[in-house]
mmCIF file of C-alpha atoms in Angstrom:
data_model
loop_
_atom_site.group_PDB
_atom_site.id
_atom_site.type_symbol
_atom_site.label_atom_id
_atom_site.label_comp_id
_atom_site.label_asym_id
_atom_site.label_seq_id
_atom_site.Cartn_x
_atom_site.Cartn_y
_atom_site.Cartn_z
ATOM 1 C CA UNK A 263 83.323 121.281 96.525
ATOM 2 C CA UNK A 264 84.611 119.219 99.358
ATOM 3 C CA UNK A 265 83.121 115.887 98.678
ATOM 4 C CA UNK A 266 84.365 116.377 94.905
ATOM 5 C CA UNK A 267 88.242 116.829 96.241
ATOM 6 C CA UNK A 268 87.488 113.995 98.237
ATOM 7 C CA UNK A 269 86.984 111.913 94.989
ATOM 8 C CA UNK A 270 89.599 113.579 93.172
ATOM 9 C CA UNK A 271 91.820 112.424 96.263
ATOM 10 C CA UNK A 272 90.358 108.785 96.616
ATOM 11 C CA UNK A 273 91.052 108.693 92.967
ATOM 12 C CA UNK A 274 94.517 109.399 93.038
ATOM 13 C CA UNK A 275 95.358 107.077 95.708
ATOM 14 C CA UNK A 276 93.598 104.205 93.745
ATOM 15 C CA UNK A 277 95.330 104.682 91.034
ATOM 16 C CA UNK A 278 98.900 104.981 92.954
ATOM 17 C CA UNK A 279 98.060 101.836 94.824
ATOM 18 C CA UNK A 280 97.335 100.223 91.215
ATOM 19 C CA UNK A 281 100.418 101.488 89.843
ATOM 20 C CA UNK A 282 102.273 100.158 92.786
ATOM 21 C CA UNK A 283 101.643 96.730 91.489
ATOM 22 C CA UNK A 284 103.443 94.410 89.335
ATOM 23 C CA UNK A 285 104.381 90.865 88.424
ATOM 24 C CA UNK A 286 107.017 89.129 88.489
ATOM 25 C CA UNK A 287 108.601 85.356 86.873
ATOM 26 C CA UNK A 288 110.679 82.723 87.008
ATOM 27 C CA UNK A 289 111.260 79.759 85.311
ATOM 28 C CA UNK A 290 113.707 76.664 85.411
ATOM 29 C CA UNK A 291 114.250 72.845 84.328
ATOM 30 C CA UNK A 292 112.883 70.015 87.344
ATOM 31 C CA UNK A 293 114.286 67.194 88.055
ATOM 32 C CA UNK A 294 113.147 63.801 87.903
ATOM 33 C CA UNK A 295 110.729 61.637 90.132
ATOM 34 C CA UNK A 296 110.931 57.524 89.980
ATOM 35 C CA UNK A 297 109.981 56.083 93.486
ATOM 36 C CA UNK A 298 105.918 56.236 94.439
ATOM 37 C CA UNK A 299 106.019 57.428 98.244
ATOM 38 C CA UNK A 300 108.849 60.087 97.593
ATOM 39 C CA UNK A 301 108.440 63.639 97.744
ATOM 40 C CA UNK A 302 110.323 65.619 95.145
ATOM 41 C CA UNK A 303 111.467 69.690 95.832
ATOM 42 C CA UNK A 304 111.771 70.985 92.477
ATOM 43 C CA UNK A 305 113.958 74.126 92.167
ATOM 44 C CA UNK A 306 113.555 77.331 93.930
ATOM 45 C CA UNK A 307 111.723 79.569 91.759
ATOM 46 C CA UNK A 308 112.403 83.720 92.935
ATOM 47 C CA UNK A 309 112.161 86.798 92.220
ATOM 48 C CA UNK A 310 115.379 88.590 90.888
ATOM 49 C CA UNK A 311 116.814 90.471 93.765
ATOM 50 C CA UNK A 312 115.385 93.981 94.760
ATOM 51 C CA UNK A 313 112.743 93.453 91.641
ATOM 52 C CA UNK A 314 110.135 93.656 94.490
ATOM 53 C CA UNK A 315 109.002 96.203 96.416
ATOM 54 C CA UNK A 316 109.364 96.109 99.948
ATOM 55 C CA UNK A 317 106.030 95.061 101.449
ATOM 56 C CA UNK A 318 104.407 93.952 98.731
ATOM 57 C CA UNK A 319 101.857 91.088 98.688
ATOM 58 C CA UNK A 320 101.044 88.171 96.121
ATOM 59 C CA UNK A 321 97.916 88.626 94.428
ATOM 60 C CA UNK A 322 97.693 85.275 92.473
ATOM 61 C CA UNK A 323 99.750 82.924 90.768
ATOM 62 C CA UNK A 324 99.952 81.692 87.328
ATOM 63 C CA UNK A 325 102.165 78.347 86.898
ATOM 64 C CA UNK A 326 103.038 76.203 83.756
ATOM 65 C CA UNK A 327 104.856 72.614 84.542
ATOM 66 C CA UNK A 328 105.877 70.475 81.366
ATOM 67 C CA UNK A 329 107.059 66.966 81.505
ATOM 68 C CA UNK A 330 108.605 65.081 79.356
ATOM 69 C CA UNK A 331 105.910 62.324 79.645
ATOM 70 C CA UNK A 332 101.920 62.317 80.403
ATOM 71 C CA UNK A 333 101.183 62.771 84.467
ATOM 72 C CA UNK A 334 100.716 59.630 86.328
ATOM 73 C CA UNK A 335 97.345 59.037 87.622
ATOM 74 C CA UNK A 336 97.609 60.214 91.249
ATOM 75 C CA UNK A 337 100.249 62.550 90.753
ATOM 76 C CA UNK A 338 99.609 65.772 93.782
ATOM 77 C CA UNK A 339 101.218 68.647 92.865
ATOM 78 C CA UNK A 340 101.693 71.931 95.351
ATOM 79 C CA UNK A 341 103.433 75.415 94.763
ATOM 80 C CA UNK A 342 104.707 76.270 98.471
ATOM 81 C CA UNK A 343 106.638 79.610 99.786
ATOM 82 C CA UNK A 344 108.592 78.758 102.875
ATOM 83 C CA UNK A 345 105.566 79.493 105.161
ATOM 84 C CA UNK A 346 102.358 77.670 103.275
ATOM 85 C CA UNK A 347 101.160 75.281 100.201
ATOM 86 C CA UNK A 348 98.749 75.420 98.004
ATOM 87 C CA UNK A 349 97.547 72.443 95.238
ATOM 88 C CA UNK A 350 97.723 72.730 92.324
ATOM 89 C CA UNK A 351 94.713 71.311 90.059
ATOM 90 C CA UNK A 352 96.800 70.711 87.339
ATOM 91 C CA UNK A 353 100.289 70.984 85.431
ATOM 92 C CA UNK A 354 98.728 74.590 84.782
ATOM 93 C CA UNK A 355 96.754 77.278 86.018
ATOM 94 C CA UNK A 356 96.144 80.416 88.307
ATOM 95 C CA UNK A 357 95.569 80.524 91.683
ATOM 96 C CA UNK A 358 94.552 82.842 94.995
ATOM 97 C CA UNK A 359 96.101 79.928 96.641
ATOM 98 C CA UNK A 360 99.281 82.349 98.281
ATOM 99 C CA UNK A 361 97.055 85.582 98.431
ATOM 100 C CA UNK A 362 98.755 87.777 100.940
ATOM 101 C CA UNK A 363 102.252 85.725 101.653
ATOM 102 C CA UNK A 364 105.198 88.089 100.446
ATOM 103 C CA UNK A 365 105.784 88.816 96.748
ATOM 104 C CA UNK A 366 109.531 88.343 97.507
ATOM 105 C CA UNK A 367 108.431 84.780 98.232
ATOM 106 C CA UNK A 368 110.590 82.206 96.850
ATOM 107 C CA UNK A 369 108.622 79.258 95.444
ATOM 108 C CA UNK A 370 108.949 75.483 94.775
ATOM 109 C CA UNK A 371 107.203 72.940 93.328
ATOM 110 C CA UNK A 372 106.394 69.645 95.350
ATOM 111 C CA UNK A 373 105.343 66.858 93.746
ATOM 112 C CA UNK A 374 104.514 63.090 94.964
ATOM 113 C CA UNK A 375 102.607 59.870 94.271
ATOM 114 C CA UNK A 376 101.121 58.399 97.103
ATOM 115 C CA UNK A 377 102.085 54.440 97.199
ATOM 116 C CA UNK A 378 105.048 52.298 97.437
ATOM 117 C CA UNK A 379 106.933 51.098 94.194
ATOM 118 C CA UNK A 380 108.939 52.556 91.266
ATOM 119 C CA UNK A 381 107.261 55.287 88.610
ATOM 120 C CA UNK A 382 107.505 53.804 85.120
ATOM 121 C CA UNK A 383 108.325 56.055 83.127
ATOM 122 C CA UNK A 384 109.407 57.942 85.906
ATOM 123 C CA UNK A 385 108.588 62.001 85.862
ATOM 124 C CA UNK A 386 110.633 64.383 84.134
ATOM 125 C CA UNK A 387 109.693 67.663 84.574
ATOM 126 C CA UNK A 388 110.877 69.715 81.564
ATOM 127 C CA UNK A 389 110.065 73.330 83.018
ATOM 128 C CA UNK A 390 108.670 74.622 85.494
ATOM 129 C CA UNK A 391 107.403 78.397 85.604
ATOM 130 C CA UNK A 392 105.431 80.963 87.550
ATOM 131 C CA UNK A 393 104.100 84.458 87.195
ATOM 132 C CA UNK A 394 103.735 86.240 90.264
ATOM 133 C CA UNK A 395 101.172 89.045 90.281
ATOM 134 C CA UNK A 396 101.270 91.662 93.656
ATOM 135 C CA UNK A 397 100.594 94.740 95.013
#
């Protein structure tokens, strides 16, 4: 009897924890980048306020980036919270990269290409977006 209210209890509290997940997302327009060498901050991406639990943790991230023109060759990307980076491996794709920062987390986009000189045509990043998935 007592090892099935034990699973009856484990069970419970695995599904709680599960439903104490969520996601959430933000999107926005970027700006543009037209000198090699120069970092670009896109705009803070975040969650709307109180939409996260208290203590919650990222799980992974999903991000879409569209610009107006094909990528550069050489063009590093990173999705950063205040604390830590990750790269990003492409204008899209889902990462473990911020596992365990804060889900309230707000994000931004870096973006550079290494060298000296003007980008031609320069970057223009359409949209930017991110899902957020936590517990």
């Amino acid at each position: 009897m007592r090892p099935l209210i034990a699973l009856f209890i484990w069970g419970w509290l695995a599904t709680a924890w599960a439903a104490a997940g969520g996601s959430w997302s933000a999107d926005s327009s970027g700006l543009q980048l037209s000198q090699q060498g120069v970092v670009a901050n896109q705009p803070p991406l975040a969650p709307l306020a109180g939409q996260v639990p208290a203590g919650a943790r990222i799980d992974d991230v999903v991000w879409q980036i569209s610009l107006l023109s094909p990528a550069p060759t050489g063009l590093t990307l990173q999705l950063c919270t205040t604390r830590r980076c990750m790269a990003l491996d492409g204008l899209s794709g889902r990462s473990l990269g911020l596992r365990g920062e804060p889900a309230d987390s707000t994000l931004r986009v870096v973006m550079w290409v290494a060298g000296k000189g003007a980008i031609y045509p320069p970057i223009n990043v359409v949209s930017q977006q991110v899902i957020v998935n936590y517990h």
